[in-house]
Short mmCIF file of C-alpha atoms in Angstrom, two decimals:
data_model
loop_
_atom_site.label_atom_id
_atom_site.label_comp_id
_atom_site.label_asym_id
_atom_site.label_seq_id
_atom_site.Cartn_x
_atom_site.Cartn_y
_atom_site.Cartn_z
CA GLN A 24 -121.92 -154.67 -90.03
CA ARG A 25 -120.19 -156.96 -92.52
CA MET A 26 -120.70 -154.63 -95.47
CA PRO A 27 -117.79 -152.53 -96.77
CA LEU A 28 -117.27 -149.23 -94.89
CA ALA A 29 -120.14 -150.05 -92.51
CA ARG A 30 -118.21 -148.97 -89.41
CA ARG A 31 -117.14 -145.56 -90.70
CA ALA A 32 -120.05 -144.72 -92.99
CA TYR A 33 -122.87 -146.36 -91.04
CA ARG A 34 -125.16 -143.34 -91.46
CA HIS A 35 -125.29 -144.01 -95.21
CA PHE A 36 -126.65 -147.51 -94.53
CA LEU A 37 -129.70 -146.15 -92.69
CA PRO A 38 -132.21 -147.04 -95.45
CA LEU A 39 -131.12 -150.70 -95.11
CA ALA A 40 -131.57 -150.84 -91.33
CA PRO A 41 -135.25 -151.96 -91.47
CA LEU A 42 -134.25 -154.90 -93.69
CA ALA A 43 -131.54 -155.87 -91.21
CA VAL A 44 -133.95 -155.94 -88.25
CA GLU A 45 -136.55 -157.87 -90.23
CA GLY A 46 -133.88 -160.47 -90.98
CA PHE A 47 -133.76 -161.74 -87.38
CA ASP A 48 -135.57 -165.07 -87.01
CA LEU A 49 -137.36 -164.84 -83.64
CA THR A 50 -139.88 -167.65 -84.15
CA ASP A 51 -138.46 -169.78 -81.29
CA TYR A 52 -139.34 -167.20 -78.62
CA ASP A 53 -142.57 -166.58 -76.73
CA LEU A 54 -141.67 -163.05 -75.58
CA VAL A 55 -139.70 -160.51 -77.62
CA VAL A 56 -138.46 -157.31 -75.96
CA SER A 57 -136.98 -154.74 -78.33
CA SER A 58 -134.92 -151.75 -77.21
CA SER A 59 -135.74 -149.32 -79.96
CA TYR A 60 -134.56 -145.94 -81.18
CA VAL A 61 -134.92 -146.28 -84.94
CA VAL A 62 -135.93 -149.68 -86.29
CA ALA A 63 -135.71 -152.38 -83.58
CA LYS A 64 -139.46 -152.23 -82.91
CA GLY A 65 -139.96 -153.39 -86.51
CA ALA A 66 -138.84 -156.94 -85.67
CA LEU A 67 -141.18 -159.55 -87.17
CA THR A 68 -143.22 -161.62 -84.71
CA THR A 69 -146.19 -163.99 -85.03
CA ALA A 70 -149.69 -163.74 -83.61
CA ASP A 71 -148.72 -166.16 -80.82
CA GLN A 72 -145.76 -164.08 -79.65
CA LEU A 73 -145.81 -161.07 -77.33
CA HIS A 74 -143.71 -158.09 -78.47
CA VAL A 75 -142.94 -155.39 -75.89
CA SER A 76 -140.90 -152.46 -77.19
CA TYR A 77 -138.88 -150.22 -74.86
CA VAL A 78 -138.68 -147.03 -76.92
CA HIS A 79 -136.01 -144.40 -76.27
CA SER A 80 -137.50 -142.05 -78.84
CA PRO A 81 -139.42 -142.09 -82.11
CA VAL A 82 -136.93 -141.36 -84.91
CA ARG A 83 -136.17 -137.77 -83.94
CA TYR A 84 -134.35 -136.76 -87.15
CA ALA A 85 -137.20 -138.04 -89.33
CA TRP A 86 -139.95 -136.35 -87.30
CA ASP A 87 -139.61 -133.21 -85.18
CA LEU A 88 -135.89 -132.50 -85.82
CA GLN A 89 -135.85 -133.04 -89.59
CA PHE A 90 -135.09 -129.42 -90.52
CA GLU A 91 -132.44 -129.05 -87.79
CA TYR A 92 -130.62 -132.13 -89.09
CA LEU A 93 -130.82 -130.88 -92.69
CA ARG A 94 -129.26 -127.57 -91.65
CA ALA A 95 -126.56 -129.19 -89.50
CA SER A 96 -125.63 -131.59 -92.32
CA GLY A 97 -125.42 -128.84 -94.92
CA TYR A 98 -128.37 -130.31 -96.85
CA GLU A 99 -130.38 -127.09 -97.03
CA ARG A 100 -130.77 -126.97 -100.81
CA GLY A 101 -130.23 -128.85 -104.03
CA LEU A 102 -130.18 -132.55 -104.84
CA ARG A 103 -128.75 -133.64 -101.49
CA ARG A 104 -131.65 -131.96 -99.67
CA ALA A 105 -134.17 -133.66 -101.95
CA LEU A 106 -132.56 -137.07 -101.43
CA ALA A 107 -132.33 -136.60 -97.64
CA ARG A 108 -135.99 -135.57 -97.43
CA ALA A 109 -136.97 -138.61 -99.50
CA VAL A 110 -135.08 -140.88 -97.07
CA PHE A 111 -136.70 -139.18 -94.07
CA HIS A 112 -140.13 -139.60 -95.68
CA TYR A 113 -139.43 -143.30 -96.22
CA LEU A 114 -138.35 -143.62 -92.57
CA ARG A 115 -141.50 -141.87 -91.32
CA VAL A 116 -143.71 -144.23 -93.31
CA TYR A 117 -141.78 -147.25 -92.05
CA ASP A 118 -141.66 -145.95 -88.46
CA ALA A 119 -145.40 -145.36 -88.28
CA ALA A 120 -146.27 -148.66 -89.98
CA SER A 121 -143.92 -150.75 -87.83
CA ALA A 122 -145.55 -149.36 -84.65
CA ASP A 123 -148.49 -151.68 -85.39
CA ARG A 124 -146.16 -154.67 -84.88
CA VAL A 125 -145.74 -153.82 -81.18
CA ASP A 126 -148.18 -155.20 -78.61
CA VAL A 127 -147.10 -153.00 -75.69
CA PHE A 128 -145.04 -149.82 -75.70
CA VAL A 129 -142.80 -148.79 -72.81
CA ALA A 130 -141.19 -145.33 -72.87
CA ASN A 131 -138.02 -144.28 -71.09
CA SER A 132 -139.60 -141.00 -69.93
CA HIS A 133 -142.96 -139.21 -69.83
CA HIS A 134 -141.58 -136.88 -72.50
CA VAL A 135 -141.02 -139.87 -74.82
CA ALA A 136 -144.45 -141.27 -73.92
CA ARG A 137 -145.99 -138.02 -75.19
CA ARG A 138 -143.93 -138.27 -78.37
CA ILE A 139 -145.08 -141.89 -78.85
CA TRP A 140 -148.68 -140.73 -78.56
CA LYS A 141 -148.10 -137.86 -81.00
CA THR A 142 -146.32 -140.10 -83.52
CA TYR A 143 -148.06 -143.47 -83.23
CA ARG A 144 -151.26 -142.63 -81.29
CA ARG A 145 -150.36 -145.36 -78.78
CA ARG A 146 -150.19 -145.20 -74.98
CA ALA A 147 -146.97 -146.23 -73.24
CA ALA A 148 -146.01 -147.22 -69.72
CA VAL A 149 -143.05 -145.22 -68.42
CA VAL A 150 -139.96 -146.92 -67.00
CA HIS A 151 -136.98 -144.65 -66.54
CA PRO A 152 -133.64 -146.21 -67.58
CA PRO A 153 -131.16 -147.33 -64.93
CA VAL A 154 -128.04 -145.45 -63.86
CA ASP A 155 -125.00 -147.22 -62.41
CA LEU A 156 -125.08 -145.54 -59.01
CA ASP A 157 -122.18 -147.65 -57.74
CA ALA A 158 -119.90 -146.27 -60.48
CA PHE A 159 -120.77 -142.64 -59.69
CA SER A 160 -120.55 -141.52 -56.09
CA PRO A 161 -119.82 -138.23 -54.25
CA VAL A 162 -116.40 -137.22 -52.95
CA ALA A 163 -115.42 -134.61 -50.38
CA GLY A 164 -114.83 -131.13 -51.75
CA LYS A 165 -115.50 -129.41 -55.07
CA ASP A 166 -113.29 -127.56 -57.55
CA ASP A 167 -114.27 -124.26 -59.13
CA TYR A 168 -115.23 -125.35 -62.66
CA TYR A 169 -118.42 -126.30 -64.49
CA VAL A 170 -118.68 -129.39 -66.67
CA THR A 171 -120.79 -130.81 -69.48
CA ALA A 172 -120.49 -134.22 -71.15
CA GLY A 173 -122.06 -136.01 -74.08
CA ARG A 174 -121.80 -136.57 -77.79
CA LEU A 175 -120.95 -133.34 -79.59
CA VAL A 176 -123.84 -133.14 -82.05
CA PRO A 177 -125.93 -130.08 -82.95
CA TYR A 178 -129.08 -130.80 -80.92
CA LYS A 179 -127.06 -131.02 -77.69
CA ARG A 180 -126.49 -127.24 -78.02
CA VAL A 181 -123.04 -127.30 -76.43
CA ASP A 182 -122.32 -124.23 -78.57
CA LEU A 183 -124.67 -122.24 -76.30
CA LEU A 184 -122.70 -123.31 -73.24
CA VAL A 185 -119.40 -122.37 -74.88
CA GLU A 186 -120.78 -118.99 -75.96
CA ALA A 187 -122.14 -118.35 -72.46
CA PHE A 188 -118.85 -119.16 -70.73
CA ASN A 189 -116.87 -117.15 -73.28
CA ALA A 190 -118.77 -114.16 -71.86
CA MET A 191 -117.87 -115.23 -68.29
CA PRO A 192 -114.05 -115.43 -68.48
CA GLU A 193 -113.75 -115.69 -64.70
CA ARG A 194 -115.53 -119.08 -64.81
CA GLU A 195 -114.15 -122.30 -66.32
CA LEU A 196 -116.10 -124.80 -68.43
CA VAL A 197 -114.87 -128.35 -69.13
CA VAL A 198 -116.44 -130.09 -72.15
CA ILE A 199 -116.13 -133.90 -72.34
CA GLY A 200 -117.13 -135.81 -75.46
CA ASP A 201 -116.51 -136.14 -79.15
CA GLY A 202 -118.53 -135.85 -82.33
CA PRO A 203 -119.00 -133.87 -85.54
CA GLU A 204 -119.35 -130.56 -83.65
CA ARG A 205 -115.97 -130.80 -81.93
CA ALA A 206 -113.91 -128.86 -84.47
CA ARG A 207 -116.42 -126.00 -84.57
CA LEU A 208 -116.60 -125.86 -80.77
CA GLU A 209 -112.81 -125.77 -80.51
CA ARG A 210 -112.75 -122.75 -82.85
CA LEU A 211 -115.51 -121.09 -80.82
CA ALA A 212 -114.03 -121.77 -77.35
CA GLY A 213 -112.28 -119.06 -75.38
CA PRO A 214 -109.29 -119.65 -73.08
CA ASN A 215 -111.54 -120.51 -70.12
CA VAL A 216 -113.26 -123.36 -72.03
CA ARG A 217 -111.43 -126.70 -72.18
CA ILE A 218 -112.66 -129.25 -74.72
CA LEU A 219 -111.17 -132.59 -73.70
CA GLY A 220 -112.74 -134.93 -76.27
CA HIS A 221 -113.64 -138.48 -75.34
CA GLN A 222 -112.44 -139.51 -71.88
CA PRO A 223 -112.29 -142.92 -70.17
CA GLU A 224 -114.92 -143.57 -67.52
CA ALA A 225 -112.51 -142.94 -64.63
CA ALA A 226 -111.70 -139.47 -65.97
CA LEU A 227 -115.36 -138.68 -66.64
CA ARG A 228 -116.24 -139.73 -63.10
CA HIS A 229 -113.45 -137.54 -61.68
CA TYR A 230 -114.66 -134.45 -63.53
CA LEU A 231 -118.30 -135.06 -62.56
CA GLN A 232 -117.38 -135.56 -58.90
CA ARG A 233 -115.24 -132.43 -58.59
CA ALA A 234 -117.32 -130.01 -60.69
CA ARG A 235 -119.21 -127.14 -59.14
CA ALA A 236 -122.20 -127.97 -61.37
CA PHE A 237 -123.13 -129.86 -64.53
CA VAL A 238 -124.57 -127.68 -67.31
CA PHE A 239 -126.95 -129.11 -69.90
CA ALA A 240 -128.57 -127.24 -72.79
CA ALA A 241 -130.19 -130.05 -74.80
CA LEU A 242 -133.84 -130.90 -75.17
CA GLU A 243 -133.22 -134.55 -74.34
CA ASP A 244 -135.58 -137.53 -74.32
CA PHE A 245 -134.25 -138.61 -70.91
CA GLY A 246 -130.59 -137.70 -70.41
CA ILE A 247 -128.33 -140.11 -68.53
CA ALA A 248 -125.43 -137.67 -68.00
CA PRO A 249 -127.34 -135.25 -65.71
CA VAL A 250 -128.37 -138.21 -63.53
CA GLU A 251 -124.77 -139.46 -63.38
CA ALA A 252 -123.73 -135.97 -62.27
CA GLN A 253 -126.35 -135.99 -59.51
CA ALA A 254 -125.14 -139.44 -58.44
CA CYS A 255 -121.77 -137.74 -57.89
CA GLY A 256 -123.48 -135.17 -55.66
CA THR A 257 -123.08 -132.51 -58.38
CA PRO A 258 -126.12 -130.26 -59.01
CA VAL A 259 -127.38 -129.68 -62.56
CA ILE A 260 -128.17 -126.46 -64.44
CA ALA A 261 -130.44 -127.63 -67.28
CA TYR A 262 -132.72 -126.42 -70.04
CA GLY A 263 -136.17 -126.81 -68.55
CA ARG A 264 -137.78 -129.04 -71.14
CA GLY A 265 -137.80 -132.73 -72.04
CA GLY A 266 -136.35 -135.41 -69.82
CA ALA A 267 -134.55 -132.95 -67.53
CA LEU A 268 -137.92 -132.06 -66.01
CA GLU A 269 -138.14 -135.67 -64.76
CA THR A 270 -134.59 -135.99 -63.44
CA VAL A 271 -133.72 -132.61 -61.91
CA VAL A 272 -135.58 -131.38 -58.82
CA PRO A 273 -135.47 -127.55 -58.73
CA GLY A 274 -133.91 -126.23 -55.54
CA VAL A 275 -132.87 -129.73 -54.47
CA SER A 276 -130.63 -131.15 -57.20
CA GLY A 277 -130.36 -128.19 -59.56
CA LEU A 278 -132.26 -125.51 -61.43
CA PHE A 279 -133.64 -124.76 -64.91
CA PHE A 280 -133.26 -122.05 -67.53
CA GLU A 281 -136.26 -121.43 -69.76
CA GLU A 282 -134.81 -120.86 -73.23
CA GLN A 283 -131.92 -122.19 -75.30
CA SER A 284 -129.77 -119.08 -75.35
CA ALA A 285 -126.37 -118.06 -74.02
CA ALA A 286 -127.98 -115.23 -72.05
CA ALA A 287 -130.30 -117.67 -70.29
CA VAL A 288 -127.34 -119.93 -69.41
CA ARG A 289 -125.42 -116.97 -67.94
CA ALA A 290 -128.43 -115.91 -65.86
CA ALA A 291 -128.89 -119.47 -64.59
CA VAL A 292 -125.23 -119.74 -63.57
CA ALA A 293 -125.52 -116.44 -61.68
CA GLU A 294 -128.67 -117.67 -59.92
CA PHE A 295 -127.01 -121.01 -59.13
CA GLU A 296 -124.14 -119.26 -57.38
CA ARG A 297 -126.57 -117.50 -55.07
CA LEU A 298 -128.06 -120.83 -53.93
CA ARG A 299 -126.79 -123.66 -51.74
CA PHE A 300 -127.15 -127.34 -52.64
CA GLU A 301 -126.50 -130.22 -50.25
CA THR A 302 -124.48 -133.09 -51.70
CA GLU A 303 -126.54 -135.73 -49.88
CA ARG A 304 -129.84 -134.41 -51.26
CA VAL A 305 -128.42 -134.19 -54.79
CA ARG A 306 -127.26 -137.81 -54.55
CA ALA A 307 -130.65 -138.89 -53.17
CA SER A 308 -132.31 -137.39 -56.25
CA ALA A 309 -130.27 -139.73 -58.48
CA GLU A 310 -131.20 -142.78 -56.42
CA ARG A 311 -134.69 -142.66 -57.98
CA PHE A 312 -133.04 -144.13 -61.10
CA SER A 313 -131.26 -147.15 -59.61
CA ALA A 314 -130.85 -150.41 -61.51
CA ALA A 315 -132.93 -152.22 -58.87
CA ARG A 316 -135.83 -149.80 -59.38
CA PHE A 317 -135.60 -150.22 -63.16
CA HIS A 318 -135.62 -154.02 -62.88
CA ALA A 319 -138.64 -153.97 -60.57
CA ARG A 320 -140.65 -151.66 -62.80
CA MET A 321 -139.74 -153.31 -66.08
CA SER A 322 -140.47 -156.74 -64.60
CA GLY A 323 -143.84 -155.42 -63.50
CA VAL A 324 -144.73 -154.20 -66.99
CA LEU A 325 -143.58 -157.45 -68.61
CA GLY A 326 -145.40 -159.52 -66.00
CA ALA A 327 -148.68 -157.66 -66.49
CA ALA A 328 -148.39 -157.91 -70.27
CA TRP A 329 -147.51 -161.59 -70.18
CA ALA A 330 -150.35 -162.42 -67.78
CA GLN A 331 -152.91 -160.88 -70.12
CA HIS A 332 -151.31 -162.46 -73.18
CA GLU A 333 -151.29 -165.92 -71.56
CA ARG A 334 -154.83 -165.57 -70.22
CA GLU A 335 -156.43 -164.30 -73.42
CA GLY A 336 -153.92 -165.35 -76.08
CA ARG A 337 -153.59 -161.71 -77.07
CA ILE A 338 -153.38 -158.18 -75.67
CA ALA A 339 -157.04 -157.30 -75.54
CA ASP A 340 -156.45 -153.61 -74.90
CA PRO A 341 -152.80 -152.68 -75.56
CA ASP A 342 -153.36 -148.97 -74.96
CA ALA A 343 -154.85 -149.61 -71.51
CA LEU A 344 -151.98 -151.92 -70.66
CA GLY A 345 -149.44 -149.43 -71.93
CA ALA A 346 -150.98 -146.72 -69.75
CA LEU A 347 -150.67 -148.74 -66.53
CA SER A 348 -149.25 -146.63 -63.73
CA LEU A 349 -145.87 -147.61 -62.35
CA GLU A 350 -147.45 -148.14 -58.94
CA THR A 351 -149.75 -150.73 -60.49
CA VAL A 352 -147.07 -152.71 -62.25
CA ALA A 353 -144.08 -152.34 -59.92
#
């Protein structure tokens, strides 16, 4: 972060990120817990230390979303494409190799646990991340608009939501968030679609509380925003893959559409308006992801790992430990 232009051009420093993580001196610690999306799990530890890595996703743009990122970045041909693919190849090699430095994997969803197995051939315990339920709570009454929120990047597929609501001019969509897709979405949006950009937490909470429903078109590893919406008593209309399958209960806290298309979103909105959702039951769905539940489950995983490490001086069977059920470790 001290290098020139690091704050604005941080993406260009990606090849140096492994070196940065390996520069942390952790030799004074018995237990190292990394919270990893790209390179944190590559921290260097000794044979006497226990390293537990809480993984939010294997590097998605280097593995299964490589071609989508190349297209979105305009790197579909020429020298820039060749250089980007070389960097992604380097990241894949590093990502797979650094997985061997981890004693126990913990995934933030069952979807991510499957991706960890596909990428690293390692089992992972599953501990869903916590949501601040005190900050998001229901209010009386709803307004007649739909809302979505998150970083405006291509894989979130907010463009599908905008296209769908453009074809439903009698319904209003509020889009909260900022990112490289914002300018394109503003050009695409019809008069019934409001793109508000980044909003402070109080404004985000207000829109989530008063919305008729939260719409979500991404294939997400977990997805905090749909859970925050449910904590506000607001049901969710979501693409039925990835982490949404673990957070949304069909018929109780929302419903799914089966393909990433504007037509599927429109059909799901029409189906949603034929159903009735109870605010209390929607809120109860979110309470499965409380901070207290997260602390209990993560403490259980760490305790089980540390007990084996202390007893045997090593993790005798890291895959078996990683596959412990939450009931066993909580």
